[in-house]
Every structure is written in C-alpha cells, then in structure tokens.
Amino acid sequence: MPPPSATSATNDDSTKPSSIATHEPGLDAASAKVKMPKFPGPPTFYDPYNERAYLKGRLAAAFRIFGKYGFDEGVAGHITLRDPVDPTTFWVNPFGVAFSLIKASDLILVSEEGEVIDGGPCRLLNSAAYMIHSAIHQARPDVNAAAHSHSIYGRSFCSLGRKLDTITQDSCAFHNDHVLYDSFNGIVLATEEGENIAKALGSKKAALLQNHGLLTCGQTIEEAVFWFVSMDKCCHAQLLADAAAAGRGGETVKIGDEEAAFTYKTVGTPLAGWFGAKPMFDLIHKETGGDYLE
C-alpha cells in the first residue's frame, strides 16, 4: 500500500489510491496545498519598547549565527535592525567586536545622519555599514533587517559577474527575487554608492555585490539571516555544479520558470524565511545558554 502522502481520490473510485507520488510530475496545485502545514509566525507586540528589547536579543543571536557559520572576516560584515520605537534609526553591531561575542547590550543605535545615539560601551560605527544599510532602510519601508558579510562562497560567486541559476529547490527562493550589482568602487564610504546599491536592490530580497559579497534583507531579522545563509549555500552548490558540469563537457539542468515560480510560493515568502531560520536561532540559544541576551 502506498504511503498516505501518495494517495488521492480519483474520479471513478474515491477509495482507490493514486500512483502519483507528491514529488513527481502530475501533482495538481490543490493537492499540493493541503500537504503543507501552516507556518507559525513571529510574535506581535503592543509596546514598542518591549518589541525593541526582544528584537535586540534576536539581532544579537543573528550575529552569533553568522559567527558560527564563519561569516566573519576580521571586522567586516554587518546586520541591521530598524528600531520599532523610532523607525528612522537602526541597531547595528559595534565596529571591531567579534560576531561570536556580541550581546544585546553591545549593539549601537544609529540615526539617519550616521550619529551613534545609544548603545553599548564600544560605539565605533563601521562607515560602510552606515552607507549601505541607511540607504536601504530609507528606500525600503518594508525592510526591517538587512545583512551583509564577506562569506567565502558568496564572495567567490560574486566574482563571476552573474546572477544565480535556478538549479535546486532551495535556489527557487531567489527566482526573480535577487539582483546583480555589477559595480565595484572599493569600500563603500560614499553616500552615492550606498544609494546606488539600494537602487539596484529595488524591491528584491537579495543582491550579489560584484567582487564583494552577498546582501539580503527581510521584514524580520530571521528572514534576512535565513536568506543570507541559504544564498551562500546556493552559491556553493552552483560553484560545485558548474565545475562538475564543465568537467563533463556539459552544463547544469535548470528548473523551468513555471516550476520555479510555483516553488517560490512555498520556499521564497517572508514567512518561509522567518520559519526557515527558527531552528538556527533555537540552536544558538541552546549552545550559548542565552548569554547573548545580556
């Protein structure tokens, strides 16, 4: 007898199991929708100060995750959080503090003008972080968090000057939802460069910054973090697949546009990004004993 997930009613016999498995061609949209449970969602708050305290803890956890995944490179890299009390400001990591040591009390609050107005004992601000993230937060009211770092596979792929191919189920999350910023003018220390990156990003969730690295954003911290981790892995997968295909004198098999767009509706939504990150945040809390909340 086939497993329950591979059974469905037929027109002539409602009790007869279908021979079409859920992962094979032929599964209709109505059948697919009932296979997926409803995702839980992020918590809601009525007091912006309580929300701020909670989100600062999540941002600190995000840096611990980046440290765990090796997304730190000296003092490079930054993740920002729009402040729920004053949405014109954002929280970011202090310049020069290791990702794996960051606590909620270390984070610094930055104004639209680039002034550090609150935060921990180290109040050094990475100018590149301000230039890039300030421009994105101002251009995108829907973006509450953005992440950028010099991950090894991300920056390797960004040297190719091309967008990701849709070759895996995971890469469907970025199908028609990422851009290539095909310019490199050194470290981003000018307002114009930050604005150009934000303009190139447009309404998308991610950007490949040529000769630089990955940039992701989202409605939540968890979403921005998950897209970054997933995109770096997609870069890794494509680097391996392209090399293997070229070695055999061929090329990778691409997922069709219709199939990719359908899959995107499950794996590429903001809620899917938030839920996808949940295990990482749970694990970092367990491994650190929650000391990042201090």
Coordinates of N, CA and C in Angstrom, one line a residue, residues 29-253:
A29 N -2.1 21.7 -8.1 CA -1.9 22.7 -7.1 C -2.8 22.5 -5.9
A30 N -4.0 22.1 -6.1 CA -4.9 21.9 -5.0 C -4.4 20.8 -4.0
S31 N -3.9 19.7 -4.6 CA -3.4 18.6 -3.8 C -2.2 19.1 -3.1
A32 N -1.3 19.8 -3.7 CA -0.1 20.3 -3.1 C -0.3 21.1 -1.9
K33 N -1.3 22.0 -2.0 CA -1.6 23.0 -0.9 C -1.9 22.3 0.4
V34 N -2.6 21.2 0.3 CA -3.1 20.5 1.6 C -2.0 19.7 2.2
K35 N -0.8 19.6 1.5 CA 0.3 18.8 2.0 C 1.1 19.6 3.0
M36 N 1.1 20.9 2.9 CA 2.0 21.7 3.7 C 1.2 22.3 4.9
P37 N 1.8 22.1 6.1 CA 1.1 22.7 7.3 C 1.3 24.2 7.3
K38 N 0.4 24.9 8.0 CA 0.5 26.3 8.2 C 1.7 26.7 9.1
F39 N 2.5 27.6 8.6 CA 3.6 28.1 9.4 C 3.2 28.9 10.5
P40 N 3.8 28.8 11.7 CA 3.6 29.8 12.7 C 4.2 31.1 12.3
G41 N 4.1 32.1 13.0 CA 4.7 33.4 12.7 C 5.4 34.1 13.8
P42 N 6.0 35.2 13.5 CA 6.8 35.9 14.6 C 5.8 36.5 15.6
P43 N 6.3 36.8 16.8 CA 5.4 37.3 17.8 C 5.0 38.7 17.5
T44 N 3.9 39.1 18.1 CA 3.4 40.5 17.9 C 3.5 41.2 19.2
F45 N 3.7 42.6 19.2 CA 3.8 43.4 20.4 C 2.9 44.6 20.3
Y46 N 2.5 45.0 21.5 CA 1.7 46.2 21.6 C 2.5 47.4 22.1
D47 N 3.6 47.1 22.8 CA 4.5 48.1 23.3 C 5.8 48.1 22.5
P48 N 6.1 49.1 21.8 CA 7.3 49.2 21.0 C 8.6 49.0 21.8
Y49 N 8.6 49.4 23.1 CA 9.8 49.2 23.9 C 10.0 47.7 24.2
N50 N 9.0 47.0 24.5 CA 9.1 45.6 24.7 C 9.6 44.9 23.4
E51 N 9.0 45.4 22.3 CA 9.4 44.8 21.0 C 10.9 45.1 20.7
R52 N 11.4 46.3 21.1 CA 12.8 46.7 20.9 C 13.7 45.7 21.7
A53 N 13.3 45.4 22.9 CA 14.1 44.6 23.8 C 14.2 43.2 23.2
Y54 N 13.1 42.7 22.7 CA 13.0 41.3 22.1 C 13.9 41.3 20.8
L55 N 13.7 42.3 20.0 CA 14.4 42.3 18.7 C 15.9 42.5 18.8
K56 N 16.3 43.2 19.8 CA 17.8 43.4 20.1 C 18.4 42.0 20.4
G57 N 17.6 41.2 21.2 CA 18.1 39.9 21.5 C 18.2 39.0 20.3
R58 N 17.2 39.1 19.4 CA 17.3 38.4 18.1 C 18.4 38.8 17.2
L59 N 18.7 40.1 17.2 CA 19.8 40.6 16.4 C 21.1 40.1 17.0
A60 N 21.3 40.1 18.3 CA 22.5 39.6 18.9 C 22.7 38.1 18.5
A61 N 21.5 37.4 18.5 CA 21.6 35.9 18.2 C 22.0 35.8 16.7
A62 N 21.5 36.7 15.9 CA 21.9 36.6 14.4 C 23.4 36.7 14.2
F63 N 24.0 37.6 15.0 CA 25.5 37.7 14.9 C 26.2 36.4 15.4
R64 N 25.6 35.8 16.4 CA 26.2 34.5 16.9 C 26.1 33.5 15.8
I65 N 24.9 33.5 15.1 CA 24.8 32.5 14.0 C 25.8 32.8 12.9
F66 N 26.0 34.1 12.5 CA 27.0 34.4 11.5 C 28.4 34.0 11.9
G67 N 28.7 34.1 13.2 CA 30.0 33.7 13.7 C 30.1 32.2 13.6
K68 N 29.0 31.5 13.9 CA 29.0 30.0 13.9 C 29.3 29.5 12.5
Y69 N 28.7 30.2 11.5 CA 28.8 29.8 10.1 C 30.1 30.3 9.4
G70 N 30.9 31.0 10.1 CA 32.1 31.5 9.6 C 31.9 32.7 8.6
F71 N 30.9 33.5 8.8 CA 30.6 34.6 8.0 C 31.3 35.9 8.5
D72 N 32.2 35.7 9.5 CA 33.0 36.8 9.9 C 34.4 36.8 9.2
E73 N 34.9 38.0 8.9 CA 36.2 38.2 8.3 C 36.8 39.4 8.9
G74 N 37.6 39.2 9.9 CA 38.2 40.4 10.6 C 37.1 41.3 11.2
V75 N 37.0 42.5 10.7 CA 36.0 43.4 11.2 C 34.9 43.7 10.2
A76 N 34.9 42.9 9.1 CA 33.9 43.1 8.0 C 32.6 42.5 8.4
G77 N 31.5 43.0 7.8 CA 30.2 42.4 8.0 C 29.3 43.2 8.9
H78 N 28.0 43.2 8.6 CA 27.0 43.9 9.5 C 25.6 43.4 9.2
I79 N 24.8 43.4 10.3 CA 23.4 43.2 10.2 C 22.7 44.3 10.9
T80 N 21.7 44.9 10.3 CA 21.0 46.0 10.9 C 19.5 45.6 11.2
L81 N 19.0 46.3 12.2 CA 17.6 46.2 12.6 C 16.9 47.5 12.8
R82 N 15.8 47.8 12.0 CA 15.1 49.0 12.2 C 14.5 49.1 13.6
D83 N 14.7 50.2 14.3 CA 14.2 50.3 15.6 C 12.7 50.5 15.6
P84 N 12.0 49.7 16.4 CA 10.5 49.8 16.4 C 10.0 51.1 17.2
V85 N 10.8 51.6 18.0 CA 10.5 52.8 18.8 C 10.6 54.1 17.9
D86 N 11.7 54.2 17.2 CA 12.0 55.3 16.2 C 12.4 54.6 14.9
P87 N 11.5 54.4 14.0 CA 11.8 53.6 12.7 C 12.8 54.4 11.8
T88 N 13.2 55.6 12.1 CA 14.1 56.3 11.3 C 15.6 55.9 11.7
T89 N 15.7 55.2 12.8 CA 17.0 54.7 13.3 C 17.2 53.2 13.2
F90 N 18.4 52.7 13.3 CA 18.6 51.3 13.3 C 19.7 50.9 14.2
W91 N 19.6 49.6 14.7 CA 20.6 49.0 15.5 C 21.6 48.2 14.6
V92 N 22.8 48.2 15.0 CA 23.9 47.5 14.3 C 25.0 47.1 15.2
N93 N 25.9 46.2 14.8 CA 27.0 45.8 15.6 C 28.0 46.9 15.7
P94 N 28.7 47.0 16.9 CA 29.8 47.9 17.0 C 31.0 47.4 16.2
F95 N 31.7 48.3 15.6 CA 32.8 48.0 14.7 C 33.9 47.4 15.5
G96 N 34.4 46.2 15.1 CA 35.6 45.6 15.7 C 35.3 44.6 16.8
V97 N 34.0 44.4 17.1 CA 33.6 43.4 18.1 C 33.3 42.1 17.4
A98 N 33.8 41.0 17.9 CA 33.6 39.7 17.2 C 32.2 39.3 17.2
F99 N 31.7 38.8 16.1 CA 30.3 38.3 16.0 C 29.9 37.4 17.1
S100 N 30.8 36.4 17.4 CA 30.6 35.3 18.3 C 30.5 35.8 19.8
L101 N 30.9 37.1 20.0 CA 30.8 37.6 21.4 C 29.7 38.6 21.6
I102 N 29.1 39.0 20.5 CA 28.1 40.1 20.7 C 26.9 39.8 21.5
K103 N 26.5 40.7 22.4 CA 25.4 40.6 23.2 C 24.4 41.8 22.9
A104 N 23.2 41.6 23.3 CA 22.2 42.7 23.1 C 22.6 44.0 23.6
S105 N 23.3 44.0 24.7 CA 23.8 45.3 25.3 C 25.0 45.9 24.6
D106 N 25.6 45.2 23.6 CA 26.7 45.7 22.8 C 26.2 46.5 21.6
L107 N 25.0 46.3 21.2 CA 24.5 46.9 19.9 C 24.4 48.4 20.0
I108 N 24.6 49.1 18.9 CA 24.6 50.5 18.9 C 23.4 51.0 18.0
L109 N 22.8 52.1 18.4 CA 21.7 52.7 17.7 C 22.2 53.9 16.8
V110 N 21.9 53.9 15.6 CA 22.4 54.9 14.6 C 21.3 55.7 14.0
S111 N 21.4 57.0 13.9 CA 20.4 57.8 13.3 C 20.6 57.9 11.7
E112 N 19.7 58.5 11.1 CA 19.7 58.6 9.6 C 21.0 59.4 9.2
E113 N 21.4 60.3 10.1 CA 22.6 61.1 9.8 C 23.9 60.4 10.1
G114 N 23.9 59.2 10.6 CA 25.1 58.4 10.9 C 25.7 58.7 12.3
E115 N 24.8 59.3 13.1 CA 25.3 59.5 14.5 C 24.9 58.4 15.4
V116 N 25.9 57.9 16.3 CA 25.6 56.9 17.2 C 24.9 57.6 18.4
I117 N 23.6 57.2 18.7 CA 22.8 57.9 19.7 C 22.5 57.1 20.9
D118 N 22.9 55.8 20.9 CA 22.7 54.9 22.0 C 23.4 53.6 21.8
G119 N 23.6 52.9 22.9 CA 24.2 51.6 22.7 C 25.2 51.2 23.8
G120 N 26.0 50.2 23.4 CA 26.9 49.6 24.4 C 28.2 50.4 24.6
P121 N 29.2 49.8 25.3 CA 30.4 50.6 25.6 C 31.3 50.9 24.4
C122 N 31.3 50.0 23.4 CA 32.0 50.3 22.2 C 31.1 50.9 21.2
R123 N 31.3 52.2 20.9 CA 30.4 52.9 20.0 C 31.0 53.2 18.6
L124 N 32.0 52.4 18.2 CA 32.5 52.6 16.9 C 31.6 52.2 15.8
L125 N 31.4 53.0 14.8 CA 30.4 52.7 13.7 C 31.2 52.4 12.4
N126 N 30.9 51.2 11.8 CA 31.5 50.9 10.5 C 30.9 51.8 9.5
S127 N 31.7 52.7 8.8 CA 31.1 53.6 7.9 C 30.4 52.9 6.7
A128 N 31.0 51.8 6.3 CA 30.3 51.1 5.1 C 29.0 50.5 5.6
A129 N 28.9 50.1 6.8 CA 27.6 49.6 7.3 C 26.5 50.7 7.3
Y130 N 26.9 51.9 7.7 CA 26.0 53.0 7.7 C 25.6 53.4 6.2
M131 N 26.6 53.5 5.3 CA 26.3 53.9 4.0 C 25.3 53.0 3.3
I132 N 25.6 51.7 3.4 CA 24.8 50.7 2.7 C 23.4 50.5 3.4
H133 N 23.4 50.3 4.7 CA 22.1 50.0 5.4 C 21.2 51.2 5.5
S134 N 21.8 52.4 5.8 CA 20.9 53.5 5.9 C 20.2 53.8 4.6
A135 N 20.9 53.6 3.5 CA 20.2 53.8 2.2 C 19.1 52.8 1.9
I136 N 19.4 51.6 2.3 CA 18.3 50.5 2.1 C 17.1 50.7 3.0
H137 N 17.4 51.0 4.3 CA 16.3 51.3 5.2 C 15.4 52.5 4.8
Q138 N 16.1 53.5 4.3 CA 15.3 54.7 3.9 C 14.5 54.4 2.6
A139 N 15.1 53.6 1.7 CA 14.4 53.3 0.4 C 13.4 52.3 0.5
R140 N 13.5 51.4 1.5 CA 12.6 50.3 1.7 C 11.9 50.2 3.0
P141 N 10.7 50.9 3.2 CA 10.0 50.9 4.4 C 9.6 49.5 4.9
D142 N 9.5 48.5 3.9 CA 9.2 47.1 4.3 C 10.3 46.4 4.9
V143 N 11.5 46.9 4.7 CA 12.7 46.2 5.2 C 13.0 46.6 6.7
N144 N 12.9 45.6 7.6 CA 13.2 45.9 9.0 C 14.6 45.3 9.3
A145 N 15.2 44.5 8.5 CA 16.5 44.0 8.8 C 17.3 43.7 7.5
A146 N 18.6 43.9 7.5 CA 19.4 43.7 6.3 C 20.8 43.1 6.8
A147 N 21.3 42.2 6.0 CA 22.5 41.6 6.3 C 23.5 41.6 5.2
H148 N 24.8 41.8 5.5 CA 25.9 41.8 4.6 C 27.2 41.3 5.2
S149 N 27.8 40.4 4.6 CA 29.1 39.9 5.1 C 29.9 39.3 3.9
H150 N 31.2 39.0 4.2 CA 32.1 38.5 3.1 C 32.2 37.0 3.3
S151 N 31.1 36.3 3.1 CA 31.2 34.8 3.2 C 32.0 34.3 2.1
I152 N 32.6 33.1 2.3 CA 33.6 32.6 1.3 C 32.9 32.2 0.0
Y153 N 31.8 31.5 0.0 CA 31.2 31.1 -1.2 C 30.4 32.2 -1.9
G154 N 29.9 33.1 -1.1 CA 29.2 34.3 -1.6 C 30.1 35.2 -2.4
R155 N 31.3 35.5 -1.8 CA 32.2 36.4 -2.4 C 32.9 35.7 -3.6
S156 N 33.0 34.4 -3.5 CA 33.6 33.7 -4.7 C 32.7 33.8 -5.9
F157 N 31.4 33.5 -5.6 CA 30.4 33.6 -6.7 C 30.3 35.0 -7.3
C158 N 30.4 36.0 -6.4 CA 30.2 37.4 -6.8 C 31.3 37.8 -7.7
S159 N 32.4 37.1 -7.8 CA 33.5 37.4 -8.7 C 33.2 37.0 -10.2
L160 N 32.1 36.3 -10.4 CA 31.7 35.8 -11.7 C 30.9 36.8 -12.5
G161 N 30.3 37.8 -11.8 CA 29.5 38.8 -12.5 C 28.3 38.3 -13.1
R162 N 27.5 37.4 -12.4 CA 26.3 36.8 -12.9 C 25.4 36.5 -11.8
K163 N 24.1 36.4 -12.1 CA 23.1 36.0 -11.1 C 23.1 34.5 -10.9
L164 N 22.4 34.1 -9.8 CA 22.3 32.6 -9.6 C 21.3 32.0 -10.6
D165 N 21.7 30.8 -11.0 CA 20.8 30.0 -11.8 C 19.8 29.3 -10.9
T166 N 18.6 29.0 -11.4 CA 17.7 28.2 -10.6 C 17.9 26.7 -10.9
I167 N 18.8 26.1 -10.1 CA 19.2 24.7 -10.4 C 18.8 23.8 -9.2
T168 N 18.3 24.3 -8.1 CA 17.9 23.5 -7.0 C 16.6 24.0 -6.4
Q169 N 15.9 23.2 -5.6 CA 14.7 23.7 -4.9 C 15.0 24.9 -4.1
D170 N 16.1 24.9 -3.4 CA 16.5 26.0 -2.5 C 16.7 27.3 -3.3
S171 N 17.3 27.2 -4.5 CA 17.5 28.4 -5.2 C 16.2 29.0 -5.8
C172 N 15.1 28.2 -5.7 CA 13.8 28.8 -6.2 C 13.4 29.9 -5.3
A173 N 13.9 30.0 -4.1 CA 13.6 31.1 -3.2 C 14.1 32.4 -3.7
F174 N 15.1 32.4 -4.6 CA 15.6 33.6 -5.1 C 15.3 33.8 -6.6
H175 N 14.4 33.0 -7.1 CA 13.9 33.0 -8.5 C 13.2 34.4 -8.8
N176 N 13.8 35.2 -9.7 CA 13.3 36.5 -10.0 C 13.2 37.4 -8.7
D177 N 14.0 37.1 -7.7 CA 13.9 37.9 -6.5 C 15.3 38.2 -6.0
H178 N 16.3 38.4 -6.9 CA 17.6 38.8 -6.5 C 18.2 39.6 -7.7
V179 N 19.2 40.4 -7.4 CA 19.8 41.2 -8.5 C 21.3 41.1 -8.4
L180 N 22.0 41.5 -9.5 CA 23.4 41.6 -9.5 C 23.8 43.1 -9.5
Y181 N 24.5 43.5 -8.6 CA 25.0 44.9 -8.6 C 26.4 44.9 -9.2
D182 N 26.5 45.2 -10.5 CA 27.7 44.9 -11.3 C 28.6 46.1 -11.3
S183 N 29.0 46.5 -10.1 CA 30.0 47.6 -10.0 C 30.8 47.4 -8.7
F184 N 32.0 47.8 -8.7 CA 32.8 47.7 -7.5 C 33.7 49.0 -7.5
N185 N 33.5 49.8 -6.5 CA 34.2 51.0 -6.4 C 35.0 51.1 -5.0
G186 N 35.4 49.9 -4.6 CA 36.2 49.9 -3.3 C 35.2 49.9 -2.1
I187 N 35.7 50.0 -0.9 CA 34.9 50.0 0.3 C 33.9 51.1 0.2
V188 N 32.6 50.8 0.6 CA 31.5 51.7 0.4 C 31.6 52.8 1.5
L189 N 32.2 53.9 1.2 CA 32.4 55.0 2.1 C 31.7 56.3 1.6
A190 N 31.0 56.2 0.5 CA 30.3 57.4 -0.1 C 28.8 57.1 -0.1
T191 N 28.1 58.2 0.2 CA 26.6 58.1 0.2 C 26.1 57.7 -1.1
E192 N 26.7 58.1 -2.2 CA 26.2 57.8 -3.5 C 26.3 56.3 -3.8
E193 N 27.3 55.7 -3.3 CA 27.5 54.2 -3.6 C 26.4 53.4 -2.8
G194 N 26.1 53.8 -1.6 CA 25.1 53.2 -0.8 C 23.7 53.3 -1.5
E195 N 23.5 54.5 -2.0 CA 22.2 54.8 -2.7 C 22.1 54.0 -4.0
N196 N 23.2 53.8 -4.7 CA 23.2 53.0 -5.9 C 22.9 51.5 -5.6
I197 N 23.5 51.0 -4.5 CA 23.2 49.6 -4.1 C 21.7 49.5 -3.8
A198 N 21.2 50.4 -3.0 CA 19.8 50.4 -2.7 C 18.9 50.5 -3.9
K199 N 19.3 51.3 -4.9 CA 18.5 51.4 -6.1 C 18.6 50.1 -6.9
A200 N 19.7 49.5 -7.0 CA 19.9 48.3 -7.7 C 19.1 47.1 -7.1
L201 N 19.0 47.1 -5.7 CA 18.3 46.1 -5.0 C 16.8 46.2 -5.3
G202 N 16.3 47.4 -5.4 CA 14.9 47.6 -5.8 C 14.0 47.0 -4.7
S203 N 13.1 46.2 -5.2 CA 12.1 45.5 -4.3 C 12.5 44.1 -4.0
K204 N 13.7 43.7 -4.4 CA 14.1 42.3 -4.2 C 14.6 42.0 -2.8
K205 N 14.8 40.7 -2.5 CA 15.2 40.3 -1.2 C 16.8 40.2 -1.1
A206 N 17.5 40.1 -2.2 CA 18.9 39.9 -2.1 C 19.7 40.5 -3.3
A207 N 20.9 40.8 -3.1 CA 21.8 41.3 -4.1 C 23.2 40.6 -4.1
L208 N 23.7 40.3 -5.2 CA 25.1 39.9 -5.4 C 25.9 41.1 -5.7
L209 N 26.7 41.5 -4.8 CA 27.6 42.7 -5.0 C 28.8 42.2 -5.6
Q210 N 29.0 42.6 -6.9 CA 30.1 42.1 -7.7 C 31.5 42.4 -7.0
N211 N 32.3 41.4 -7.0 CA 33.7 41.4 -6.4 C 33.6 41.8 -4.9
H212 N 32.5 41.5 -4.2 CA 32.3 42.0 -2.9 C 31.7 40.9 -2.0
G213 N 30.4 40.6 -2.2 CA 29.7 39.7 -1.3 C 28.2 39.8 -1.4
L214 N 27.5 39.1 -0.5 CA 26.1 39.0 -0.5 C 25.4 40.0 0.3
L215 N 24.2 40.4 0.0 CA 23.4 41.3 0.7 C 22.0 40.8 0.7
T216 N 21.4 40.6 1.9 CA 20.0 40.1 2.0 C 19.2 41.0 2.9
C217 N 17.9 41.0 2.7 CA 17.0 41.8 3.6 C 15.7 41.1 3.8
G218 N 14.9 41.6 4.8 CA 13.7 41.0 5.1 C 12.8 41.8 6.0
Q219 N 11.6 41.4 6.2 CA 10.7 42.0 7.1 C 11.1 41.7 8.6
T220 N 11.8 40.6 8.8 CA 12.3 40.2 10.1 C 13.8 39.9 10.1
I221 N 14.4 39.9 11.3 CA 15.8 39.6 11.4 C 16.0 38.1 10.9
E222 N 15.1 37.3 11.3 CA 15.2 35.9 11.0 C 15.2 35.7 9.5
E223 N 14.3 36.4 8.8 CA 14.2 36.3 7.3 C 15.5 36.7 6.7
A224 N 16.0 37.9 7.0 CA 17.3 38.4 6.4 C 18.4 37.4 6.7
V225 N 18.5 36.8 7.9 CA 19.5 35.8 8.2 C 19.4 34.6 7.4
F226 N 18.1 34.1 7.3 CA 17.9 32.8 6.5 C 18.3 33.0 5.1
W227 N 17.9 34.1 4.5 CA 18.2 34.3 3.1 C 19.7 34.4 2.9
F228 N 20.4 35.0 3.8 CA 21.9 35.1 3.7 C 22.5 33.7 3.7
V229 N 22.1 32.9 4.7 CA 22.7 31.6 4.9 C 22.3 30.7 3.7
S230 N 21.1 30.8 3.2 CA 20.6 30.0 2.1 C 21.3 30.4 0.8
M231 N 21.4 31.7 0.6 CA 22.0 32.2 -0.6 C 23.5 31.8 -0.7
D232 N 24.2 31.9 0.4 CA 25.6 31.4 0.4 C 25.7 30.0 0.1
K233 N 24.8 29.1 0.6 CA 24.8 27.7 0.2 C 24.4 27.5 -1.2
C234 N 23.5 28.3 -1.8 CA 23.2 28.2 -3.2 C 24.4 28.6 -4.1
C235 N 25.2 29.6 -3.6 CA 26.4 29.9 -4.3 C 27.4 28.8 -4.3
H236 N 27.5 28.1 -3.2 CA 28.4 27.0 -3.0 C 27.9 25.9 -3.9
A237 N 26.6 25.6 -3.9 CA 26.1 24.5 -4.8 C 26.3 24.8 -6.2
Q238 N 26.1 26.0 -6.7 CA 26.3 26.3 -8.1 C 27.8 26.3 -8.5
L239 N 28.7 26.7 -7.6 CA 30.1 26.6 -7.9 C 30.5 25.2 -8.1
L240 N 30.0 24.3 -7.3 CA 30.3 22.9 -7.4 C 29.7 22.3 -8.7
A241 N 28.4 22.6 -8.9 CA 27.7 22.0 -10.0 C 28.2 22.5 -11.3
D242 N 28.5 23.8 -11.4 CA 29.1 24.4 -12.7 C 30.4 23.7 -13.0
A243 N 31.3 23.5 -12.0 CA 32.6 22.9 -12.2 C 32.5 21.5 -12.6
A244 N 31.5 20.7 -12.0 CA 31.3 19.3 -12.3 C 30.8 19.2 -13.8
A245 N 29.8 20.1 -14.1 CA 29.2 20.0 -15.4 C 30.3 20.4 -16.5
A246 N 31.1 21.4 -16.2 CA 32.1 21.8 -17.2 C 33.1 20.7 -17.4
G247 N 33.4 20.0 -16.3 CA 34.4 18.9 -16.4 C 33.9 17.7 -17.2
R248 N 32.6 17.6 -17.4 CA 32.0 16.6 -18.2 C 31.6 17.1 -19.6
G249 N 31.9 18.4 -19.8 CA 31.6 18.9 -21.1 C 30.2 19.3 -21.3
G250 N 29.5 19.6 -20.2 CA 28.1 19.9 -20.3 C 27.7 21.1 -19.5
E251 N 26.5 21.2 -19.1 CA 26.0 22.3 -18.2 C 24.9 21.8 -17.3
T252 N 24.6 22.6 -16.3 CA 23.6 22.2 -15.3 C 22.2 22.2 -15.9
V253 N 21.4 21.4 -15.3 CA 20.0 21.4 -15.7 C 19.2 22.4 -14.9

